Coordinates of C-alpha atoms (C1' of nucleotides) in Angstrom, one line a residue:
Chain A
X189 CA 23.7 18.7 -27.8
X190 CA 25.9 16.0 -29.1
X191 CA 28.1 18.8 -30.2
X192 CA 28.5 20.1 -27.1
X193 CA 29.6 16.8 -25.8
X194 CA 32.0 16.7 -29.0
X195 CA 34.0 19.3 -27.6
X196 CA 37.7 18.9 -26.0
X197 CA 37.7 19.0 -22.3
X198 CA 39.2 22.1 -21.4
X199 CA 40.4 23.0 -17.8
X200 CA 38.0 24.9 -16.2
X201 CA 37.5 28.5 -16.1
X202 CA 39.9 30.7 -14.3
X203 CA 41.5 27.7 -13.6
X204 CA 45.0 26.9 -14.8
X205 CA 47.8 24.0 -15.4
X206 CA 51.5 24.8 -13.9
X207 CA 54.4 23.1 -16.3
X208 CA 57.4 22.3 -15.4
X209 CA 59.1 25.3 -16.9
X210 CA 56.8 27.8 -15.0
X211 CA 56.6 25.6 -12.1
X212 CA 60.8 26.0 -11.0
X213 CA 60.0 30.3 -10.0
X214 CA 57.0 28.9 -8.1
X215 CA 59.5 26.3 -6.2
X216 CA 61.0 29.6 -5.5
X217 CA 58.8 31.2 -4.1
X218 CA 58.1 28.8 -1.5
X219 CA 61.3 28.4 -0.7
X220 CA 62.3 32.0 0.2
X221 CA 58.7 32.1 1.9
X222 CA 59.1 29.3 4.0
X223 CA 63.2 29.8 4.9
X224 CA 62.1 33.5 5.9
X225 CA 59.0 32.7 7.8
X226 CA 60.9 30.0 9.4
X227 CA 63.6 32.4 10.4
X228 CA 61.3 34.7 12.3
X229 CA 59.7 31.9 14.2
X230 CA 56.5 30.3 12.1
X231 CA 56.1 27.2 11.1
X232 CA 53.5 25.9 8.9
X233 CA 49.9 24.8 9.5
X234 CA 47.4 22.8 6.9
X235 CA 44.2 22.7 7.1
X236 CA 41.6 21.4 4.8
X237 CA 40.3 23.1 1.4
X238 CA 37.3 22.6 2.3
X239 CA 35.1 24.1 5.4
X240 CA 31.8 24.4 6.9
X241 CA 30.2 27.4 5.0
X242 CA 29.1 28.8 8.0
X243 CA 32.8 29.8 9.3
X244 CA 33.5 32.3 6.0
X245 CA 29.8 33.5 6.5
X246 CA 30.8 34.4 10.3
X247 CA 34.8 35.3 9.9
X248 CA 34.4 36.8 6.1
X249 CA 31.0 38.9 6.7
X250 CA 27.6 38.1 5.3
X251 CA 26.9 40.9 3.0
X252 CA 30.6 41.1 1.8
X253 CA 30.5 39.5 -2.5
X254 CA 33.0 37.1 -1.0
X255 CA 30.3 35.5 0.8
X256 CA 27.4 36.6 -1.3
X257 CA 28.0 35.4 -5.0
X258 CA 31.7 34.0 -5.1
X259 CA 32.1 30.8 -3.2
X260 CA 31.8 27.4 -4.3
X261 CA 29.4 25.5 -2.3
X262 CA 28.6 22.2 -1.9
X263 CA 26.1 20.3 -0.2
X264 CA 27.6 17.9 2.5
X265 CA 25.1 16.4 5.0
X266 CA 21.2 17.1 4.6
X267 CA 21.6 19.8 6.9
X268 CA 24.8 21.5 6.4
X269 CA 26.8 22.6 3.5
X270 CA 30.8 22.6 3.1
X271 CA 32.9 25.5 1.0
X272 CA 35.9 25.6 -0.9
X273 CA 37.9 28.6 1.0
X274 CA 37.8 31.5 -0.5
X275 CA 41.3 32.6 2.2
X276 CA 43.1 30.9 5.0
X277 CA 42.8 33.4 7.6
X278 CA 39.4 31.9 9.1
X279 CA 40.4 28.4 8.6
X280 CA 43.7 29.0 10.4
X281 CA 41.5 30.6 13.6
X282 CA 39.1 27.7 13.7
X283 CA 41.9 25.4 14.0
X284 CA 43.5 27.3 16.7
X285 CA 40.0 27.0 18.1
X286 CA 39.3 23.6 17.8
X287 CA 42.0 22.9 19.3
X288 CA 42.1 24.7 22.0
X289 CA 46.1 26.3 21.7
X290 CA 45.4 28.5 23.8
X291 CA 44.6 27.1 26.7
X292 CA 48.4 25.4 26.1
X293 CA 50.2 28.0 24.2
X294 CA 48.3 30.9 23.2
X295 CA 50.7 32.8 21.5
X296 CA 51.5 31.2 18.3
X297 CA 53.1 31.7 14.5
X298 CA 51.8 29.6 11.6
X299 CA 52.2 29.9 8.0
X300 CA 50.3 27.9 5.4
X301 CA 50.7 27.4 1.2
X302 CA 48.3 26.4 -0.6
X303 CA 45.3 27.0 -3.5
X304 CA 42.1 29.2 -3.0
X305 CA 39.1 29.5 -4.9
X306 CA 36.4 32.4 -5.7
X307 CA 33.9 32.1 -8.2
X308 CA 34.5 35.7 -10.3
X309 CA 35.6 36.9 -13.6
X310 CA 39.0 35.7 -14.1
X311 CA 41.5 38.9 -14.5
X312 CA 45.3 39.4 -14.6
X313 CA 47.0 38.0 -11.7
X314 CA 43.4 36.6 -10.8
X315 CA 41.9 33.6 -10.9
X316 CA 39.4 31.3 -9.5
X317 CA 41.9 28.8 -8.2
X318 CA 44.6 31.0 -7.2
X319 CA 47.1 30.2 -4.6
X320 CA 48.1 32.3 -1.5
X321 CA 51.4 32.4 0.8
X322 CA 50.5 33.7 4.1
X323 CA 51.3 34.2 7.6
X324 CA 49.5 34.6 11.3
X325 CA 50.5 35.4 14.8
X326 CA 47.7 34.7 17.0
X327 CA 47.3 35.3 20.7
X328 CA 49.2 38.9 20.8
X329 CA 48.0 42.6 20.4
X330 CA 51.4 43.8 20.0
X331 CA 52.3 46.4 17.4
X332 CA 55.2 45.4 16.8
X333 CA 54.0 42.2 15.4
X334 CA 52.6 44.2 12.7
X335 CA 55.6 45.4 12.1
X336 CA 56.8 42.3 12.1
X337 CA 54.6 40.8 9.4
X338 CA 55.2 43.3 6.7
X339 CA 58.9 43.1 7.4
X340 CA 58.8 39.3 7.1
X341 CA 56.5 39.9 3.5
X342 CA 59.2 42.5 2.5
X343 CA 61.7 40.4 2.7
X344 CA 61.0 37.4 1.1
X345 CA 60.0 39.9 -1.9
X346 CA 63.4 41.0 -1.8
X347 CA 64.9 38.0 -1.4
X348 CA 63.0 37.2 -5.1
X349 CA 64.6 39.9 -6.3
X350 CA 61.5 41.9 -6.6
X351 CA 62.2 45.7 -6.7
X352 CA 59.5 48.6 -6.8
X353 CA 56.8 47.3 -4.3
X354 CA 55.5 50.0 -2.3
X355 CA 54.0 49.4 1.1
X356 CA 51.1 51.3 2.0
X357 CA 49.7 51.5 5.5
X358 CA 46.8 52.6 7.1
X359 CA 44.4 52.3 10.4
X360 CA 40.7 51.4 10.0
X361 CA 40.1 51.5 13.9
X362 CA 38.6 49.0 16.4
X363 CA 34.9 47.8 17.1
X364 CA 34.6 51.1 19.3
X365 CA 35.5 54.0 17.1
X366 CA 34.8 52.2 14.2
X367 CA 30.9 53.2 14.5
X368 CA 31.4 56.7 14.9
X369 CA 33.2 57.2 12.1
X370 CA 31.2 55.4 9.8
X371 CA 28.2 57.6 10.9
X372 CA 30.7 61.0 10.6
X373 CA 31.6 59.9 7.3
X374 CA 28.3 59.1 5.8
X375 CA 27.2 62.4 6.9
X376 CA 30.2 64.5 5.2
X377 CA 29.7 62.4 2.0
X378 CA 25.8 62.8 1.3
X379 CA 26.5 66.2 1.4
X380 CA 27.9 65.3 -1.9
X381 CA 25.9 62.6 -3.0
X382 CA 24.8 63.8 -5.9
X383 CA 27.9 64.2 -7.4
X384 CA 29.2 60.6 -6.5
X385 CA 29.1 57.9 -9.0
X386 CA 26.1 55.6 -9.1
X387 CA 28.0 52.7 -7.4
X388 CA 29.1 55.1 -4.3
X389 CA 25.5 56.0 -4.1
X390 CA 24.7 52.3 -2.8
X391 CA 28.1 52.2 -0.9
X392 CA 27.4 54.8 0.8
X393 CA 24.5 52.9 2.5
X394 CA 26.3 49.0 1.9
X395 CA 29.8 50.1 3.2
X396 CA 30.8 53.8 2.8
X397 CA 34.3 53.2 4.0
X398 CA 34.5 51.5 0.3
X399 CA 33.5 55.0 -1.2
X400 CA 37.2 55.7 -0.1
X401 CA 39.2 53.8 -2.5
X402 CA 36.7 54.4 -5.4
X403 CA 38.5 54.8 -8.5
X404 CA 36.3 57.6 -10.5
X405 CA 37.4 61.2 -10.5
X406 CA 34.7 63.0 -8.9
X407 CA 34.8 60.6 -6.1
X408 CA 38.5 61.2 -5.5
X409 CA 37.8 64.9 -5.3
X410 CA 35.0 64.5 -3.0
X411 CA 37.2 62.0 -0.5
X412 CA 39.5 64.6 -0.5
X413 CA 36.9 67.2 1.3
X414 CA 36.4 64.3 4.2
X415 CA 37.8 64.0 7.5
X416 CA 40.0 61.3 7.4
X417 CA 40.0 58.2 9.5
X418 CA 43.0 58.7 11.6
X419 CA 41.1 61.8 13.2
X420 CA 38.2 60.0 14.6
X421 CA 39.9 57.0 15.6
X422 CA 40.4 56.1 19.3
X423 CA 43.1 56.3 21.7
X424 CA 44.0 52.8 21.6
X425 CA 43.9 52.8 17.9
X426 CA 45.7 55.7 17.2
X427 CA 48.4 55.0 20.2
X428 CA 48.9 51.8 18.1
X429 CA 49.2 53.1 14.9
X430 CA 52.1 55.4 16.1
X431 CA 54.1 52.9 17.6
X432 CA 53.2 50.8 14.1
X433 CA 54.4 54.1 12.3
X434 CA 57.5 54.9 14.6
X435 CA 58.5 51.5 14.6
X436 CA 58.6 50.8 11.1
X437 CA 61.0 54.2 10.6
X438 CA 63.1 52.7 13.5
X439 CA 64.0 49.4 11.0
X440 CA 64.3 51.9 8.0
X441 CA 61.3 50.1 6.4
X442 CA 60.0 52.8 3.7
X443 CA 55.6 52.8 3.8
X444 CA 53.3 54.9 3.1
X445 CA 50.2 56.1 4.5
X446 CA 47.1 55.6 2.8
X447 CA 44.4 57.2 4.6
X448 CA 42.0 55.4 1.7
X449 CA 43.4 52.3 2.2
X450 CA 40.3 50.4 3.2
X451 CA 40.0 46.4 2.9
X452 CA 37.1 44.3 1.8
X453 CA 36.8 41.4 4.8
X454 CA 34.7 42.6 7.8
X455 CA 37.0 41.1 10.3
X456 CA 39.7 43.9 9.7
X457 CA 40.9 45.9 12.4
X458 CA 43.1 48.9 13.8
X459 CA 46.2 47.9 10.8
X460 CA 46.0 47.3 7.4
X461 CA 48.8 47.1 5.0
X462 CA 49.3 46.0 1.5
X463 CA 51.8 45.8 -0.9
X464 CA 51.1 46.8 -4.4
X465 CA 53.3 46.6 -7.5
X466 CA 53.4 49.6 -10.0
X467 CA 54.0 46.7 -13.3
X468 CA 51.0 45.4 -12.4
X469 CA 47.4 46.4 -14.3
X470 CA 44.6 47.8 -12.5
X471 CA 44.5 45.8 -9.5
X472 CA 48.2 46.0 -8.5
X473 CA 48.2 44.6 -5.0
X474 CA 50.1 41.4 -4.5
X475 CA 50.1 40.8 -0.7
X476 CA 47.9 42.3 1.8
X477 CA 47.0 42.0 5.6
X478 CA 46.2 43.7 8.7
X479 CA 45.4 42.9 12.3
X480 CA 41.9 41.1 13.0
X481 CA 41.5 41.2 17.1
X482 CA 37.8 40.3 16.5
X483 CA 37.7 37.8 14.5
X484 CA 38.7 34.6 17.0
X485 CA 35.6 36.1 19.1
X486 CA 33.3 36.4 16.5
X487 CA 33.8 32.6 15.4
X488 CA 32.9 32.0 19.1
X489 CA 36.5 31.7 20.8
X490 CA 38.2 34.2 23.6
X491 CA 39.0 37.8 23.1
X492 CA 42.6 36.8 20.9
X493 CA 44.4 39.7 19.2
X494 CA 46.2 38.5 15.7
X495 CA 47.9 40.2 12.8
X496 CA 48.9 38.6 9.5
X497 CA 49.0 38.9 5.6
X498 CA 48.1 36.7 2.7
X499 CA 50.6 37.2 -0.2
X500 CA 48.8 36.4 -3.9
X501 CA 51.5 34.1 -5.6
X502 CA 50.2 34.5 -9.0
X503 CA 49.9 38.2 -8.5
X504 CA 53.4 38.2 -7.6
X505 CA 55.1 36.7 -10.0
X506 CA 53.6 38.2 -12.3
X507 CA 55.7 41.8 -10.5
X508 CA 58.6 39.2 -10.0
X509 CA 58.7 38.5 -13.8
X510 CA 58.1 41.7 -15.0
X511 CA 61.2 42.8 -13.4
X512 CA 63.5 40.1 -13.8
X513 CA 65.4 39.9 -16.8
X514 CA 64.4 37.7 -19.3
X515 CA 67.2 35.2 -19.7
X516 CA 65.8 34.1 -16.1
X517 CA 62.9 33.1 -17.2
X518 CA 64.3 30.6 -20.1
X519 CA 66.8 29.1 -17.4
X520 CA 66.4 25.5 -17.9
X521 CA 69.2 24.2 -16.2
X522 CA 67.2 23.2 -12.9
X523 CA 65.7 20.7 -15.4
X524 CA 68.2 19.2 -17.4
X525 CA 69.9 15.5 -16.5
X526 CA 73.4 15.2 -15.7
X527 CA 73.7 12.3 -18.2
X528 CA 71.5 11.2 -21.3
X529 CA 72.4 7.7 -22.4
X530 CA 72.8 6.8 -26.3
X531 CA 72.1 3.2 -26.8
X532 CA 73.1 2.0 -30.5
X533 CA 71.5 -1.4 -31.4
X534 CA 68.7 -2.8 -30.0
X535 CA 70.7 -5.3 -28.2
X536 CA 72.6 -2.6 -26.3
X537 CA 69.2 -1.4 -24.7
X538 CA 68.9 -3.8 -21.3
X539 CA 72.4 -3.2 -20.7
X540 CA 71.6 0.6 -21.1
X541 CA 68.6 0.1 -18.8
X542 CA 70.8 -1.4 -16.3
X543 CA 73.5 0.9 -16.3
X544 CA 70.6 4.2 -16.2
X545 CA 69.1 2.4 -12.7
X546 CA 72.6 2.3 -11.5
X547 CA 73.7 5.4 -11.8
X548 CA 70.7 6.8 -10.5
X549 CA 71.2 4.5 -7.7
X550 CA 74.3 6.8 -7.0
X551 CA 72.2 10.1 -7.1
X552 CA 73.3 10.7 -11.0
X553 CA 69.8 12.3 -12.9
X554 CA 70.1 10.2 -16.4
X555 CA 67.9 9.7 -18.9
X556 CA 67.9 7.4 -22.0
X557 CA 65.8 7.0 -25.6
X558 CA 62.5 4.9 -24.7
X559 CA 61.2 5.5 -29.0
X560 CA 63.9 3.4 -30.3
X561 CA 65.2 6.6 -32.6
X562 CA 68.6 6.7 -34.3
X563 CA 72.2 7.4 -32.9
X564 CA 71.9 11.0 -34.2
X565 CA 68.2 11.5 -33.2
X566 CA 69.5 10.4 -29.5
X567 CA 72.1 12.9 -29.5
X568 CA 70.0 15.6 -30.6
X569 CA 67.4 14.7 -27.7
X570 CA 70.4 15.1 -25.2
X571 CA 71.2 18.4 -26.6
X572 CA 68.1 19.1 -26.2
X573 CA 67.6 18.7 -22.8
X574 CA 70.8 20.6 -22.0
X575 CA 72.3 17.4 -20.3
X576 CA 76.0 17.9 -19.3
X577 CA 77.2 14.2 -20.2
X578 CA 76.3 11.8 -23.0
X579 CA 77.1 8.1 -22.5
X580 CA 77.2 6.2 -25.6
X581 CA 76.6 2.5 -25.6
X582 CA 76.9 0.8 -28.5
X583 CA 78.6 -3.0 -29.7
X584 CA 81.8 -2.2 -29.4
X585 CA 81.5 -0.6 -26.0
X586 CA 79.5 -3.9 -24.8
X587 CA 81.6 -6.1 -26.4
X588 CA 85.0 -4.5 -24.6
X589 CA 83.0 -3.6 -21.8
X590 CA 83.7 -0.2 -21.5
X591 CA 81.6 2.7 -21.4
X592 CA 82.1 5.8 -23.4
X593 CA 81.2 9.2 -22.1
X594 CA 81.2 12.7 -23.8
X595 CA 81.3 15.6 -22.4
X596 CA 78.5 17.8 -24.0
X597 CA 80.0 21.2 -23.4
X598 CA 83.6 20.1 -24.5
X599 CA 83.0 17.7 -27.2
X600 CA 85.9 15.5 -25.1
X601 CA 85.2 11.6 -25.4
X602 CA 86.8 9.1 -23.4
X603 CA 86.4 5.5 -22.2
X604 CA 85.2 4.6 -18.7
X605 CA 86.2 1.3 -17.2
X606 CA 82.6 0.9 -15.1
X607 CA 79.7 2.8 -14.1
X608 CA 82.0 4.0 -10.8
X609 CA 83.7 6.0 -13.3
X610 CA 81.4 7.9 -14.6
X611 CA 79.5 8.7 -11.3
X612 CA 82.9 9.8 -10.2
X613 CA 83.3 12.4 -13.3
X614 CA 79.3 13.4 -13.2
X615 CA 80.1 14.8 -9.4
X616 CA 83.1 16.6 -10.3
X617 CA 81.2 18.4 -12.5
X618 CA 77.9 19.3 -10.9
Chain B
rG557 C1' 26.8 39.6 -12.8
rU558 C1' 28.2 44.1 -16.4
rG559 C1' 31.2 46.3 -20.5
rG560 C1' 35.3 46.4 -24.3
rG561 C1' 38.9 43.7 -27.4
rC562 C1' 40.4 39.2 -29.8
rG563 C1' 39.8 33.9 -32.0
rU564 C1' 44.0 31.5 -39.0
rA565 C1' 49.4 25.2 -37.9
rG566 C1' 52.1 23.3 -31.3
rC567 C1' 53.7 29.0 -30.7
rU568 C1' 54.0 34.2 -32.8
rC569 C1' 51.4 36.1 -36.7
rA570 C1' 50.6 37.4 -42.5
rG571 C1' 46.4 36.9 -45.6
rU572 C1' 45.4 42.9 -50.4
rU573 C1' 38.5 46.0 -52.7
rG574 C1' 35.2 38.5 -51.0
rG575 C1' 38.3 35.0 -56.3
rU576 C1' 41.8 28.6 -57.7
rU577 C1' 44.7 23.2 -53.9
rA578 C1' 45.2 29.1 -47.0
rG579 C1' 51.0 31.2 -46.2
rA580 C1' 55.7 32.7 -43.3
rG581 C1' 59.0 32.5 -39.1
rC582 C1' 59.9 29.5 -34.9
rA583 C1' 59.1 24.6 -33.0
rU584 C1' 58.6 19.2 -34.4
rC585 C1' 60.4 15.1 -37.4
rA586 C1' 63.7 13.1 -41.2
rG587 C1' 68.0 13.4 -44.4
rA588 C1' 73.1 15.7 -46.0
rC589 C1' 79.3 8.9 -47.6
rU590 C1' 74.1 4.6 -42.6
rG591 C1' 78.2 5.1 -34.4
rU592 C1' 77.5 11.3 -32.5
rG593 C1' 74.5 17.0 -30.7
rG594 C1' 74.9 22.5 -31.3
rC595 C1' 75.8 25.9 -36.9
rU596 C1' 74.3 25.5 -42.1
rC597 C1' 71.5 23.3 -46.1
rU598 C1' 67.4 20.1 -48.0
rG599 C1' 62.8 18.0 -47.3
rA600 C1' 58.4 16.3 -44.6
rG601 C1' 54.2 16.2 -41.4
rG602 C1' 50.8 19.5 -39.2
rG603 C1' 44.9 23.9 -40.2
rU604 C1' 36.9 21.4 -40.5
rC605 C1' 40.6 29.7 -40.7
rG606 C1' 36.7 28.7 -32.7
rG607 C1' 31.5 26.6 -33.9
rG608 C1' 26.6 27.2 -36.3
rG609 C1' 23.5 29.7 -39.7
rG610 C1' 22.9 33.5 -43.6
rU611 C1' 24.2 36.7 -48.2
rU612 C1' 26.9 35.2 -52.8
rC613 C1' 28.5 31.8 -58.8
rG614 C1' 32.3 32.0 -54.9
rA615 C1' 33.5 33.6 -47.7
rA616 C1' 39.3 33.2 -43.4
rU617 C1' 37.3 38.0 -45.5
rC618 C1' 30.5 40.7 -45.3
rC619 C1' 25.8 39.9 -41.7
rC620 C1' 23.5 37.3 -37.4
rC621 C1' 23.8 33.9 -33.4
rU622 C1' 26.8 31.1 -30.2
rC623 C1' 31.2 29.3 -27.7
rG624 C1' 36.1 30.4 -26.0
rC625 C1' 40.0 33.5 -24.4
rU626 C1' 41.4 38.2 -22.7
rC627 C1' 41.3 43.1 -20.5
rA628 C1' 38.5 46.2 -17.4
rC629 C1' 34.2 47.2 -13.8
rC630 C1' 31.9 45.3 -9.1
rC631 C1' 34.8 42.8 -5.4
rC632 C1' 39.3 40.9 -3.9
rA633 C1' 45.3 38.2 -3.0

RNA sequence: GUGGGCGUAGCUCAGUUGGUUAGAGCAUCAGACUGUGGCUCUGAGGGUCGGGGGUUCGAAUCCCCUCGCUCACCCCA
């Protein structure tokens, strides 16, 4: 016992620290997410980590694992308990709900950022805090807005210089036709059930539509014997998915179909989409989305179409990096000063101070020794840090009052009359 | 929750059939005519060999247990 308590705090499982270093691609990220999503008209909506458990039991589906065994729940009131969100999606509609939009404004584009959590097994690319980047239109039952989204999530991949990605499509049908497939396709496949693996055998009764993407031989070949969804879904559905399909060739946007494309959240409807990444390991998706029309009514709001994806930054730069050359990933340069300051003497140091909050004053990023090392330690440290300038301060400088700055990349030295100076020089150079 | 792999210095790893004070490279720090970086050279610090127990004269090495990490499965971004 006292052992146990002996141990080094560790961060907790399947949960991870960012450093600087790593933390510049995710900067990145965000910034070609939000400039695209911007461009195409969504702006960015945050709502709490937390949320009443009962909206992920509603929106999410009861008997999905999501909801079953891998959310974090806490108990809030007596009566009530509150979750850390295992996805934004839900969270985004109650808000929309709450607040009423749309009686004002039902058509609306948000975008949000921000951590996740799901208690499971931590994996490659997947953790239990993991953070996602994701996008909604609500208040539409347009095609073309699922076009739209996987355009927008195409492009701020490219725009990360992320090449490979293949976008898979598929159409999982509405409330209506839904039904009657499930029942066609349970039929076709206990025909076969013998000769399905054990965990197909209790899908086929759970959620057959899962026996679809199953991963073991035998149940590929089987799948391939089955009618496929696109035959038995309805007129509405299908008329969509054309104009999904024709509309996507029309902006040269290469897909492909995936009849076995089949997603885990209950609320999915008529399109889903994801983006996978062949670098990746076994689960290689690293954005995926679809069109939930259901899920505003089934949280208790008004029939509202909406379409959207949720984009898995971890996943993703995990592709991103295995792609990108490898001098990228050492680029400091986004974190080195402009100046370091050498002081020599310890009663150079306040004037040093003074000069450091000055130039900072004029937008200069300097730095300066706070162990009291040696002139040559100093100079290593700015080296070090990749810092363009090095001003040296030492008694003869304060005494002439002068300030000497060397140019790190040059080796050139020369004498500054004031700290004007230098900014001056610093600018040219940046 | 289930299975596989791996735990030796801050990092990447050596470590022979069990045999003295456990090594290297990189990194860190310090020096090389005391006010100057990178290159080179010299030196230093740093490890309860994940932890506990067992076998043995002797364990990083063999056995058991445990913890941690990791990959994969279920599921999902």
């Amino acid at each position: 016992m006292e052992k146990e308590n002996e141990k080094n705090i560790k961060a907790p499982l399947g949960m991870k620290d960012i450093f600087p270093e790593e933390r510049q691609l995710w900067g990145e990220m965000e910034k070609a997410a939000r400039e695209e999503f911007e461009l195409s008209g969504y702006y960015e909506i945050r709502t709490p980590v937390f949320e009443d458990t009962r909206l992920f039991v509603r929106s999410i589906g009861e008997t999905t694992d999501i909801v079953e065994k891998e959310m974090y729940t806490f108990g809030d009131t007596a009566e009530s308990t509150i979750t850390l969100r295992p996805e934004n999606t839900a969270p985004v509609m109650r808000a929309y709900l709450e607040y009423e939009l749309y009686k004002t404004k039902k058509f609306q584009k948000f975008y949000y950022i921000g951590p996740m959590f799901r208690k499971e097994r931590p994996q490659a690319g997947r953790l239990r805090q993991f953070h996602q980047i994701g996008i909604e239109a609500i208040g539409s039952y347009d095609p073309l807005l699922d076009v739209e989204t996987i355009k927008i999530a195409t492009r701020v991949y490219d725009r990360l210089e992320l090449s490979g990605y293949e976008v898979k499509i598929n159409s999982i049908g509405c409330e209506k036709c839904r039904p009657g497939f499930r029942k066609v396709l349970k039929e076709e496949l206990s025909k076969y059930k013998d000769d399905l693996c054990e965990l197909c055998k209790i899908r086929l009764d759970r959620n057959v539509f899962r026996v679809l993407d199953c991963k073991q031989k035998k149940c590929k070949e089987i799948c391939k014997n089955v009618s496929s969804i696109e035959e038995h879904i309805c007129n509405d559905c299908s008329g969509h998915f054309k104009t999904v399909k024709n509309t996507l060739k029309d902006i040269e946007l290469e897909f492909k179909i995936d009849p076995h494309l089949v997603r885990g959240l209950d609320y999915y409807t008529k399109t889903v989409y994801e983006i996978t990444h062949p670098s990746m390991g076994a689960r290689d998706t690293i954005c995926a989305g679809g069109r939930y029309d259901n899920l505003i009514s089934d949280i208790g709001g008004p029939p509202t179409g909406a379409v959207g994806f949720a984009a898995g930054m971890e996943a993703s730069m995990i592709a991103i990096l295995n792609t990108r050359k490898k001098e990228r990933e050492k680029d400091t340069s986004q974190l080195a000063p402009d100046a370091y300051i050498v002081s020599i003497g310890n009663e150079t140091r306040n004037y040093c101070f003074k000069l450091l909050n000055t130039l900072r004053q004029s937008g200069i990023s300097v730095d300066m020794d706070y162990e009291c090392r040696s002139t040559k330690a100093q100079m290593r440290t700015a080296n070090k840090l990749n810092s363009r300038f090095t001003i040296v301060i030492g008694p003869d400088e304060l005494e002439k009052g002068v300030i000497k700055l060397k140019d790190m990349q040059t080796g050139d030295e020369k004498l500054a009359e004031d700290a004007n100076e230098i900014v001056q020089v610093v600018k040219r150079n940046k």
